[in-house]
Amino acid sequence: MNKLIIPIIIAVIFAAAAGAYFVFQISSFADNKPIPKESVVYPQKFHVEGSKIVDESGKEIIFRGLDIVTTTYLLKMDQKKQGLVVWGEDFFREMSAWGSKITRIQILPEEWEEDRANAIKLIDQTIEWSKKYNMYIYLEYNVAGFPPTLNYNKESKSATKQDFIDFWDEISKKYKNEKTVAFYEIMNEPTYSSNKSRLDNALLKKDWLLWKEFAEEIIDVIRKNDPDSVIIVGGLVWGYDNSFALEYPIERENIVYGTHPYPWRSEHKSWDEAFGNIKNKYPVFATEFTVAGLATNLRKWDSVRNELSKMVYSEDLHEEGKKVRGNKRKESEIALKMVERIKKDRAALNYLVSEREKYKREIKSYLENKKISWTAFTFYSIYPEFSMINEDYTLTEQGEWFRQWLQEKK
């Protein structure tokens, strides 16, 4: 009798355990969808699903990283003699230590035209160093202007449609199988066909349709070589305004909308209107922005500058600025003069600093809440106000702030 009972008890226990395991499995996958695995293998191939950038397992990825000035530009300069950081592996080791996962790599049209073999060599070296530290890069054709009508300002190198085609055809052929190159960004900052368009939303809408058509042609050039590539298309008004994409989206797959949410851009359109509402439907990547020093904010931020003019005399500098409009270096010098005046007025200085600090809090909260990827401008620059590090890798005020943000998300 006992000989029969023992096997029966064992069978009952096994069946109960199996049933419990089955119930657990059903409850774990109640929606019948497998839970995505964590991304542990580097590098991953990314794609777009709805409003998300996802990896090979389907996990949403929020990129947080840094922008660097063009590598060939740095190398052309006698960096050690000028006391500048020498471009090299230390760049990438330091960015990785901060917690940066992706680097925006700029390629200027003139660099490409003058010595594309060297430009390719430097991109290859950048990829090698990025791999060493498990980082990604994305490549950006550093053009600012409106290529559909060839509207470029005097400080920007113009580029024709054929220039865009030649560049992206060669780049996409070269890096089509390189997963470390996560994205292609068609250009730096699309602008508008004229100042009238910038100030008239109906005209700007027409510009978007021109830009959309142009961008789709370039996307087709890339996709001929790299069909699964993820491509970033920037908004109008210096890369900021994607508002028209809700009604007239880029009609291609695997598209991410790029934006440059500098503090002063919200005077054109709110963040919600320019790119935040887009994120409800499509991925958005803030490919360039800064919380740089007081002079830059003063030079560009009209509402802040107007408020300060009520506190500190600036009429003479305003007139001086009119004469050099478009000359960034001269404009910066005048802005620095104004900052020196502001520093002598406690109320004015407190106001300017408080506006910058308010922006820092708000942009961080907005990007995180919207799950918008970003690369901040700039890890290193010959213009100290924009740079996050000094020549000895000590941190600037901006560098400390971005490093802390990256460390929080590391």
GROMACS .gro file of C-alpha atoms in nm, residues 187 274 329 332 339 346 352 372:
model
    8
  187MET     CA    1   2.235   6.900  -4.202
  274ALA     CA    2   0.805   7.359  -3.209
  329ARG     CA    3   3.287   8.748  -3.318
  332SER     CA    4   3.016   8.853  -2.896
  339VAL     CA    5   2.797   9.191  -1.941
  346ARG     CA    6   2.336   9.382  -0.877
  352LEU     CA    7   2.021   8.772  -1.608
  372ILE     CA    8   1.372   6.331  -2.582
   0.00000   0.00000   0.00000
